[in-house]
mmCIF file of C-alpha atoms in Angstrom:
data_model
loop_
_atom_site.group_PDB
_atom_site.id
_atom_site.type_symbol
_atom_site.label_atom_id
_atom_site.label_comp_id
_atom_site.label_asym_id
_atom_site.label_seq_id
_atom_site.Cartn_x
_atom_site.Cartn_y
_atom_site.Cartn_z
ATOM 1 C CA MET P 1 -0.044 0.028 -0.005
ATOM 2 C CA ASN P 2 1.025 3.616 -0.642
ATOM 3 C CA ARG P 3 0.448 6.191 2.057
ATOM 4 C CA GLN P 4 0.345 9.759 1.328
ATOM 5 C CA PHE P 5 -1.151 12.990 2.396
ATOM 6 C CA THR P 6 -3.635 15.006 0.047
ATOM 7 C CA ILE P 7 -5.281 18.463 0.386
ATOM 8 C CA THR P 8 -8.937 17.854 0.975
ATOM 9 C CA ILE P 9 -11.273 20.809 0.191
ATOM 10 C CA ASP P 10 -14.554 21.218 2.295
ATOM 11 C CA GLY P 11 -16.258 24.249 1.374
ATOM 12 C CA MET P 12 -14.121 27.325 2.029
ATOM 13 C CA HIS P 13 -11.616 25.395 4.023
ATOM 14 C CA ALA P 14 -8.887 22.950 3.204
ATOM 15 C CA ARG P 15 -6.835 20.532 5.103
ATOM 16 C CA LEU P 16 -4.214 17.865 5.068
ATOM 17 C CA GLN P 17 -5.673 14.297 5.134
ATOM 18 C CA ALA P 18 -3.908 10.752 5.223
ATOM 19 C CA GLN P 19 -4.824 8.670 2.362
ATOM 20 C CA THR P 20 -3.860 5.094 1.657
ATOM 21 C CA ARG P 21 -3.886 3.777 -1.820
ATOM 22 C CA ALA P 22 -2.716 0.643 -3.637
ATOM 23 C CA ALA P 23 0.980 0.409 -4.380
ATOM 24 C CA GLN P 24 2.273 0.988 -7.742
ATOM 25 C CA HIS P 25 4.403 -1.950 -9.271
ATOM 26 C CA GLU P 26 4.735 -1.288 -13.155
ATOM 27 C CA VAL P 27 6.496 1.696 -14.229
ATOM 28 C CA ALA P 28 5.842 3.594 -17.454
ATOM 29 C CA ALA P 29 8.551 3.957 -19.962
ATOM 30 C CA GLY P 30 11.079 6.657 -19.354
ATOM 31 C CA GLN P 31 9.704 7.019 -15.808
ATOM 32 C CA VAL P 32 11.270 5.877 -12.401
ATOM 33 C CA LEU P 33 9.616 4.721 -9.309
ATOM 34 C CA LEU P 34 10.904 6.172 -5.975
ATOM 35 C CA GLN P 35 10.461 5.090 -2.600
ATOM 36 C CA VAL P 36 10.204 8.723 -0.824
ATOM 37 C CA ASP P 37 12.587 8.890 2.049
ATOM 38 C CA ALA P 38 12.233 12.607 3.224
ATOM 39 C CA ALA P 39 10.435 15.617 2.091
ATOM 40 C CA SER P 40 10.608 19.190 3.134
ATOM 41 C CA LEU P 41 8.233 22.185 3.080
ATOM 42 C CA ASN P 42 8.620 25.655 1.471
ATOM 43 C CA TYR P 43 6.536 28.839 1.982
ATOM 44 C CA ARG P 44 4.913 28.052 -1.374
ATOM 45 C CA ASP P 45 3.299 24.801 0.238
ATOM 46 C CA LEU P 46 1.756 27.001 2.961
ATOM 47 C CA LEU P 47 0.282 29.416 0.397
ATOM 48 C CA THR P 48 -1.008 26.287 -1.658
ATOM 49 C CA LEU P 49 -2.872 24.852 1.263
ATOM 50 C CA GLN P 50 -4.321 28.280 2.586
ATOM 51 C CA GLY P 51 -5.440 29.125 -1.013
ATOM 52 C CA ALA P 52 -6.699 25.637 -2.169
ATOM 53 C CA ALA P 53 -10.474 26.286 -1.301
ATOM 54 C CA SER P 54 -10.045 29.589 -3.540
ATOM 55 C CA GLY P 55 -8.707 27.586 -6.595
ATOM 56 C CA ALA P 56 -4.867 27.425 -5.666
ATOM 57 C CA ALA P 57 -5.085 23.591 -5.952
ATOM 58 C CA ARG P 58 -7.353 20.824 -6.896
ATOM 59 C CA ASP P 59 -9.111 18.654 -4.142
ATOM 60 C CA GLY P 60 -7.163 15.502 -3.527
ATOM 61 C CA LEU P 61 -3.797 17.088 -4.556
ATOM 62 C CA VAL P 62 -0.612 15.461 -3.054
ATOM 63 C CA PRO P 63 1.327 18.496 -1.811
ATOM 64 C CA LEU P 64 5.000 19.467 -1.682
ATOM 65 C CA SER P 65 7.753 19.791 -4.336
ATOM 66 C CA ASP P 66 10.883 18.814 -2.493
ATOM 67 C CA ALA P 67 11.985 15.307 -1.713
ATOM 68 C CA VAL P 68 14.677 12.670 -1.966
ATOM 69 C CA GLY P 69 14.038 8.953 -2.623
ATOM 70 C CA THR P 70 15.387 5.608 -3.447
ATOM 71 C CA VAL P 71 14.953 4.017 -6.830
ATOM 72 C CA LEU P 72 12.456 1.175 -6.463
ATOM 73 C CA ALA P 73 12.119 0.352 -10.283
ATOM 74 C CA VAL P 74 12.890 1.977 -13.741
ATOM 75 C CA GLY P 75 10.675 1.779 -16.852
ATOM 76 C CA ASP P 76 11.714 1.089 -20.403
ATOM 77 C CA GLY P 77 14.485 3.214 -21.832
ATOM 78 C CA VAL P 78 15.699 4.633 -18.718
ATOM 79 C CA GLN P 79 19.521 4.945 -18.595
ATOM 80 C CA GLY P 80 21.681 6.084 -15.929
ATOM 81 C CA TRP P 81 19.490 5.080 -12.849
ATOM 82 C CA GLN P 82 19.351 1.685 -11.281
ATOM 83 C CA VAL P 83 17.442 0.153 -8.262
ATOM 84 C CA GLY P 84 18.975 1.359 -5.061
ATOM 85 C CA ASP P 85 20.200 4.791 -6.276
ATOM 86 C CA ARG P 86 19.341 7.873 -4.425
ATOM 87 C CA ALA P 87 17.655 10.478 -6.424
ATOM 88 C CA ILE P 88 16.084 13.980 -6.197
ATOM 89 C CA PRO P 89 13.130 14.952 -8.609
ATOM 90 C CA ASN P 90 13.533 18.667 -9.743
ATOM 91 C CA PHE P 91 10.746 21.145 -9.071
ATOM 92 C CA PHE P 92 9.957 21.527 -12.697
ATOM 93 C CA PRO P 93 10.253 17.942 -14.050
ATOM 94 C CA ALA P 94 10.501 19.049 -17.681
ATOM 95 C CA TRP P 95 12.728 22.096 -17.427
ATOM 96 C CA ILE P 96 15.944 20.145 -18.066
ATOM 97 C CA GLU P 97 18.272 22.858 -19.073
ATOM 98 C CA GLY P 98 18.421 26.075 -21.104
ATOM 99 C CA ARG P 99 16.024 28.827 -21.012
ATOM 100 C CA PHE P 100 12.662 28.872 -19.256
ATOM 101 C CA ASP P 101 9.430 28.055 -20.833
ATOM 102 C CA PRO P 102 6.166 29.249 -19.038
ATOM 103 C CA VAL P 103 4.637 25.903 -19.740
ATOM 104 C CA HIS P 104 6.619 24.504 -17.036
ATOM 105 C CA LEU P 105 4.628 26.625 -14.382
ATOM 106 C CA GLN P 106 1.780 24.213 -15.004
ATOM 107 C CA ASN P 107 3.561 21.017 -14.129
ATOM 108 C CA ALA P 108 5.365 22.173 -11.028
ATOM 109 C CA LEU P 109 5.380 19.472 -8.469
ATOM 110 C CA GLY P 110 2.962 20.008 -5.682
ATOM 111 C CA GLY P 111 1.001 22.865 -6.990
ATOM 112 C CA GLY P 112 -2.222 23.385 -8.983
ATOM 113 C CA ASN P 113 -3.191 20.069 -10.708
ATOM 114 C CA THR P 114 0.384 18.362 -10.493
ATOM 115 C CA ASP P 115 0.617 15.947 -7.573
ATOM 116 C CA GLY P 116 3.606 16.462 -5.488
ATOM 117 C CA VAL P 117 5.927 14.328 -3.241
ATOM 118 C CA LEU P 118 4.332 13.751 0.250
ATOM 119 C CA SER P 119 3.601 10.174 -0.733
ATOM 120 C CA GLN P 120 5.590 6.855 0.135
ATOM 121 C CA ARG P 121 5.840 5.962 -3.626
ATOM 122 C CA LEU P 122 6.439 8.367 -6.490
ATOM 123 C CA GLU P 123 6.802 7.964 -10.171
ATOM 124 C CA VAL P 124 8.601 10.763 -11.908
ATOM 125 C CA PRO P 125 10.282 11.178 -15.262
ATOM 126 C CA ALA P 126 13.853 9.961 -15.275
ATOM 127 C CA GLN P 127 15.231 12.940 -16.999
ATOM 128 C CA SER P 128 13.954 15.146 -14.102
ATOM 129 C CA LEU P 129 16.223 13.325 -11.429
ATOM 130 C CA VAL P 130 19.541 14.396 -10.049
ATOM 131 C CA ALA P 131 21.792 12.413 -7.714
ATOM 132 C CA PRO P 132 22.167 14.140 -4.314
ATOM 133 C CA ALA P 133 25.623 15.028 -3.069
ATOM 134 C CA ALA P 134 26.991 12.083 -1.335
ATOM 135 C CA HIS P 135 27.808 13.805 2.117
ATOM 136 C CA LEU P 136 24.008 14.833 2.485
ATOM 137 C CA SER P 137 21.773 12.896 4.607
ATOM 138 C CA ASP P 138 18.232 12.255 3.249
ATOM 139 C CA GLU P 139 16.676 14.895 5.152
ATOM 140 C CA GLU P 140 19.374 17.521 4.127
ATOM 141 C CA ALA P 141 19.212 16.256 0.542
ATOM 142 C CA SER P 142 15.254 16.884 0.389
ATOM 143 C CA THR P 143 15.759 20.651 1.051
ATOM 144 C CA LEU P 144 17.319 21.253 -2.279
ATOM 145 C CA PRO P 145 14.929 21.231 -5.115
ATOM 146 C CA CYS P 146 13.232 24.452 -4.368
ATOM 147 C CA ALA P 147 14.931 26.651 -1.603
ATOM 148 C CA GLY P 148 18.345 25.473 -2.358
ATOM 149 C CA LEU P 149 18.041 25.791 -6.108
ATOM 150 C CA THR P 150 16.271 29.226 -5.879
ATOM 151 C CA ALA P 151 19.235 30.697 -4.115
ATOM 152 C CA TRP P 152 21.797 28.824 -6.417
ATOM 153 C CA HIS P 153 19.977 30.101 -9.443
ATOM 154 C CA ALA P 154 19.927 33.698 -8.144
ATOM 155 C CA LEU P 155 23.374 33.934 -6.878
ATOM 156 C CA PHE P 156 25.570 31.853 -9.317
ATOM 157 C CA GLU P 157 23.358 31.060 -12.480
ATOM 158 C CA ARG P 158 22.330 34.741 -12.944
ATOM 159 C CA GLY P 159 25.088 36.324 -10.817
ATOM 160 C CA PRO P 160 27.674 35.154 -10.485
ATOM 161 C CA VAL P 161 28.646 35.942 -7.043
ATOM 162 C CA MET P 162 32.391 36.259 -6.382
ATOM 163 C CA ALA P 163 34.847 36.816 -3.397
ATOM 164 C CA GLY P 164 34.676 40.166 -1.918
ATOM 165 C CA ASP P 165 31.103 41.001 -3.290
ATOM 166 C CA THR P 166 28.465 42.120 -0.691
ATOM 167 C CA VAL P 167 25.264 40.026 -0.594
ATOM 168 C CA LEU P 168 22.249 41.102 1.270
ATOM 169 C CA VAL P 169 19.814 38.306 2.528
ATOM 170 C CA GLN P 170 16.385 39.217 3.921
ATOM 171 C CA GLY P 171 15.331 37.074 6.672
ATOM 172 C CA THR P 172 16.358 33.586 7.859
ATOM 173 C CA GLY P 173 13.920 31.202 5.881
ATOM 174 C CA GLY P 174 15.096 28.348 3.584
ATOM 175 C CA VAL P 175 16.137 30.385 0.698
ATOM 176 C CA ALA P 176 17.757 33.057 2.885
ATOM 177 C CA LEU P 177 19.904 30.554 4.678
ATOM 178 C CA PHE P 178 21.047 28.746 1.498
ATOM 179 C CA GLY P 179 21.958 32.124 0.106
ATOM 180 C CA LEU P 180 24.069 32.986 3.261
ATOM 181 C CA GLN P 181 25.774 29.585 3.050
ATOM 182 C CA LEU P 182 26.399 29.625 -0.621
ATOM 183 C CA ALA P 183 27.621 33.047 -0.908
ATOM 184 C CA ALA P 184 30.005 32.733 2.176
ATOM 185 C CA ALA P 185 31.512 29.628 0.710
ATOM 186 C CA VAL P 186 33.062 31.636 -2.168
ATOM 187 C CA GLY P 187 34.220 34.530 0.000
ATOM 188 C CA ALA P 188 31.294 36.973 -0.386
ATOM 189 C CA ARG P 189 30.347 39.447 2.508
ATOM 190 C CA VAL P 190 26.814 38.410 3.406
ATOM 191 C CA ILE P 191 24.648 40.808 5.358
ATOM 192 C CA VAL P 192 21.448 39.288 7.062
ATOM 193 C CA THR P 193 18.328 41.012 8.170
ATOM 194 C CA SER P 194 15.930 39.565 10.869
ATOM 195 C CA SER P 195 13.643 40.768 13.656
ATOM 196 C CA SER P 196 15.255 38.227 16.107
ATOM 197 C CA HIS P 197 18.490 38.688 17.887
ATOM 198 C CA VAL P 198 18.507 34.817 18.409
ATOM 199 C CA LYS P 199 18.318 34.101 14.654
ATOM 200 C CA LEU P 200 20.807 36.943 13.842
ATOM 201 C CA GLU P 201 23.167 35.209 16.262
ATOM 202 C CA ARG P 202 22.874 31.983 14.446
ATOM 203 C CA ALA P 203 23.354 33.551 11.107
ATOM 204 C CA ARG P 204 26.610 34.961 12.322
ATOM 205 C CA GLN P 205 27.560 31.490 13.360
ATOM 206 C CA LEU P 206 26.963 30.250 9.700
ATOM 207 C CA GLY P 207 29.127 33.078 8.502
ATOM 208 C CA ALA P 208 27.152 36.197 7.955
ATOM 209 C CA TRP P 209 29.653 39.155 7.753
ATOM 210 C CA ALA P 210 27.066 41.529 9.204
ATOM 211 C CA THR P 211 23.535 41.491 10.500
ATOM 212 C CA ILE P 212 20.694 44.065 11.134
ATOM 213 C CA HIS P 213 17.767 43.933 13.356
ATOM 214 C CA TYR P 214 15.278 45.631 11.299
ATOM 215 C CA GLY P 215 12.737 45.798 14.181
ATOM 216 C CA GLU P 216 15.269 48.177 15.910
ATOM 217 C CA THR P 217 16.523 49.691 12.534
ATOM 218 C CA PRO P 218 13.558 50.043 10.244
ATOM 219 C CA ALA P 219 15.684 51.930 7.890
ATOM 220 C CA TRP P 220 17.783 48.971 7.079
ATOM 221 C CA ASP P 221 18.690 50.107 3.742
ATOM 222 C CA GLU P 222 20.631 53.218 5.237
ATOM 223 C CA GLN P 223 22.434 50.520 7.405
ATOM 224 C CA VAL P 224 23.395 48.477 4.512
ATOM 225 C CA LEU P 225 24.971 51.662 3.004
ATOM 226 C CA ALA P 226 26.816 52.522 5.970
ATOM 227 C CA LEU P 227 28.261 48.988 6.353
ATOM 228 C CA THR P 228 29.513 49.204 2.641
ATOM 229 C CA ASP P 229 30.768 52.901 2.683
ATOM 230 C CA GLY P 230 27.968 54.136 0.668
ATOM 231 C CA ARG P 231 28.142 51.622 -2.001
ATOM 232 C CA GLY P 232 25.506 49.207 -1.137
ATOM 233 C CA ALA P 233 24.955 45.563 -1.906
ATOM 234 C CA ASP P 234 26.099 43.899 -5.061
ATOM 235 C CA HIS P 235 23.542 41.227 -4.919
ATOM 236 C CA ILE P 236 20.058 41.356 -2.904
ATOM 237 C CA LEU P 237 17.858 38.349 -2.558
ATOM 238 C CA GLU P 238 14.591 40.218 -2.480
ATOM 239 C CA LEU P 239 12.292 37.834 -0.304
ATOM 240 C CA GLY P 240 9.997 40.336 1.371
ATOM 241 C CA GLY P 241 7.781 41.749 -1.357
ATOM 242 C CA PRO P 242 5.897 45.237 -1.088
ATOM 243 C CA ASP P 243 7.213 45.931 2.300
ATOM 244 C CA THR P 244 10.860 45.648 1.428
ATOM 245 C CA TYR P 245 11.264 46.357 -2.339
ATOM 246 C CA ASP P 246 11.832 50.179 -2.195
ATOM 247 C CA ARG P 247 14.474 49.802 0.544
ATOM 248 C CA SER P 248 16.062 46.999 -1.710
ATOM 249 C CA ILE P 249 16.323 49.424 -4.540
ATOM 250 C CA ARG P 250 17.761 52.076 -2.308
ATOM 251 C CA ALA P 251 20.347 49.425 -0.928
ATOM 252 C CA VAL P 252 21.545 47.900 -4.096
ATOM 253 C CA ALA P 253 24.927 49.057 -5.434
ATOM 254 C CA PRO P 254 25.809 50.553 -8.754
ATOM 255 C CA GLY P 255 25.914 47.765 -11.319
ATOM 256 C CA GLY P 256 24.364 45.510 -8.741
ATOM 257 C CA ARG P 257 21.250 43.276 -9.016
ATOM 258 C CA ILE P 258 18.280 42.392 -7.067
ATOM 259 C CA ALA P 259 16.937 38.667 -7.252
ATOM 260 C CA GLN P 260 13.085 38.860 -7.218
ATOM 261 C CA ILE P 261 12.022 35.986 -5.296
ATOM 262 C CA GLY P 262 9.705 36.344 -2.282
ATOM 263 C CA VAL P 263 6.324 37.339 -1.240
ATOM 264 C CA LEU P 264 6.361 37.231 2.373
ATOM 265 C CA SER P 265 4.632 40.473 2.775
ATOM 266 C CA GLY P 266 2.245 39.841 0.016
ATOM 267 C CA PHE P 267 1.902 40.138 -3.863
ATOM 268 C CA ASN P 268 1.807 43.095 -6.326
ATOM 269 C CA ALA P 269 4.756 44.960 -5.206
ATOM 270 C CA ARG P 270 4.822 48.370 -7.046
ATOM 271 C CA PRO P 271 8.304 49.870 -6.222
ATOM 272 C CA ASP P 272 9.817 53.148 -7.808
ATOM 273 C CA ILE P 273 12.397 51.613 -10.165
ATOM 274 C CA GLN P 274 13.738 54.546 -11.612
ATOM 275 C CA PRO P 275 16.867 54.771 -9.286
ATOM 276 C CA LEU P 276 17.911 51.516 -10.790
ATOM 277 C CA GLN P 277 18.405 53.442 -14.188
ATOM 278 C CA PHE P 278 20.873 55.715 -12.557
ATOM 279 C CA LYS P 279 22.830 53.039 -10.913
ATOM 280 C CA ASN P 280 22.943 50.748 -13.901
ATOM 281 C CA ALA P 281 21.257 48.196 -11.622
ATOM 282 C CA ARG P 282 18.965 45.366 -12.570
ATOM 283 C CA ILE P 283 16.139 43.123 -11.188
ATOM 284 C CA ASP P 284 16.180 39.274 -12.047
ATOM 285 C CA GLY P 285 13.028 37.365 -11.658
ATOM 286 C CA ILE P 286 13.923 34.021 -10.251
ATOM 287 C CA CYS P 287 11.542 30.987 -10.114
ATOM 288 C CA VAL P 288 13.358 27.872 -8.902
ATOM 289 C CA GLY P 289 15.513 26.331 -11.717
ATOM 290 C CA SER P 290 16.439 23.414 -13.965
ATOM 291 C CA VAL P 291 17.651 20.041 -13.636
ATOM 292 C CA ALA P 292 21.056 21.018 -14.956
ATOM 293 C CA GLN P 293 21.151 23.800 -12.462
ATOM 294 C CA LEU P 294 20.134 21.487 -9.569
ATOM 295 C CA ARG P 295 23.010 19.064 -10.706
ATOM 296 C CA ARG P 296 25.417 22.051 -10.425
ATOM 297 C CA LEU P 297 24.205 22.894 -7.009
ATOM 298 C CA ASN P 298 24.739 19.306 -5.711
ATOM 299 C CA GLN P 299 28.370 19.478 -7.179
ATOM 300 C CA PHE P 300 28.910 22.826 -5.299
ATOM 301 C CA MET P 301 27.470 21.544 -1.961
ATOM 302 C CA ALA P 302 29.884 18.595 -2.281
ATOM 303 C CA GLN P 303 32.909 20.668 -3.222
ATOM 304 C CA HIS P 304 32.335 22.954 -0.314
ATOM 305 C CA ALA P 305 30.974 20.391 2.079
ATOM 306 C CA ILE P 306 27.846 22.405 2.741
ATOM 307 C CA HIS P 307 25.072 21.051 5.055
ATOM 308 C CA PRO P 308 21.535 22.719 4.831
ATOM 309 C CA VAL P 309 20.307 24.134 7.920
ATOM 310 C CA ILE P 310 17.384 21.991 9.378
ATOM 311 C CA ASP P 311 15.227 23.363 11.928
ATOM 312 C CA ARG P 312 13.084 20.224 12.782
ATOM 313 C CA VAL P 313 12.200 16.844 11.284
ATOM 314 C CA PHE P 314 8.672 15.658 11.647
ATOM 315 C CA ASP P 315 7.322 12.104 11.311
ATOM 316 C CA PHE P 316 5.011 11.314 8.391
ATOM 317 C CA GLU P 317 2.156 11.148 10.664
ATOM 318 C CA ASP P 318 2.815 14.621 11.859
ATOM 319 C CA SER P 319 2.781 16.218 8.450
ATOM 320 C CA PRO P 320 0.083 18.777 9.477
ATOM 321 C CA ALA P 321 2.133 19.783 12.504
ATOM 322 C CA ALA P 322 4.877 20.666 10.100
ATOM 323 C CA TYR P 323 2.545 23.043 8.355
ATOM 324 C CA THR P 324 1.564 24.632 11.631
ATOM 325 C CA HIS P 325 5.191 25.222 12.599
ATOM 326 C CA LEU P 326 5.946 26.654 9.189
ATOM 327 C CA ALA P 327 3.087 29.134 9.495
ATOM 328 C CA SER P 328 4.186 30.184 13.023
ATOM 329 C CA GLY P 329 7.491 31.625 11.645
ATOM 330 C CA GLN P 330 9.458 30.586 14.305
ATOM 331 C CA HIS P 331 11.738 28.032 12.423
ATOM 332 C CA PHE P 332 15.428 28.902 11.441
ATOM 333 C CA GLY P 333 16.159 26.762 8.413
ATOM 334 C CA LYS P 334 14.101 23.934 6.845
ATOM 335 C CA LEU P 335 11.144 21.711 8.189
ATOM 336 C CA VAL P 336 11.420 18.267 6.884
ATOM 337 C CA ILE P 337 9.179 15.272 7.040
ATOM 338 C CA ARG P 338 10.605 11.834 7.211
ATOM 339 C CA LEU P 339 8.799 9.095 5.388
#
């Protein structure tokens, strides 16, 4: 039998519900059957559950996009994968490499009408799989496909970040902490903002060059300029949305770049972008990444022996509690479900 969680819509409310279905044995050509060993949550998963009753997801959707599993069987024509291999499915299964095609948005795991990974068994296209870095545990490897890849795409595929650059990271969520670890690994100076002194101290332990408590320093953009002798940050992971965007534009350095990623304070940011023109700065829209990029991220993680930050690991039966903890905002790093 295959146990999984699905989103059940009841009127104007949606909730996670455990389901048991017949286990799959035959695998289609070009596909791989995985035993899912661990899965992790992203802010997107919380939005999907909260918005399901309003059409953000279909009734019965299996949620979550990020997981690592063990190959149980391979379909005809599959090369490069054998039973027993560890594998990570990409967030966008059909974005293998090259430029992004908007059609991939319709097929992202765990959203809309495409089932995700919170299931003990999972069939995925072989071409969507990447081998995780060998030094990572299952729990650590499960955090890479969305948060890790988003930070990698922003900083290295569209950057690239180099030693001596200044990187501004907003908050201490999954993407933010990956950004901190990846940038610090190449010698960049990383500034982290948070409203928690405890989280800022932990960020410093991870290698943050400087920290800003935005509750005590609301004009954190001015502090960024002060820390950099008036120049600003070469790279900014814009994770906040409407409440932070104008300050990010003021804080970005001449020739710098803002990676547009987050919606923590809502959607539909309408910042004043004219200052970017006179700084010769730019905004890059970042939406996760390709299979090839995920492969390069794992190679980088192995090269620098980076371990993702995990806040807490939940048992499969406690999956709803993982969502509750994510909604509380008290976490530092990733929340993982062990299957």
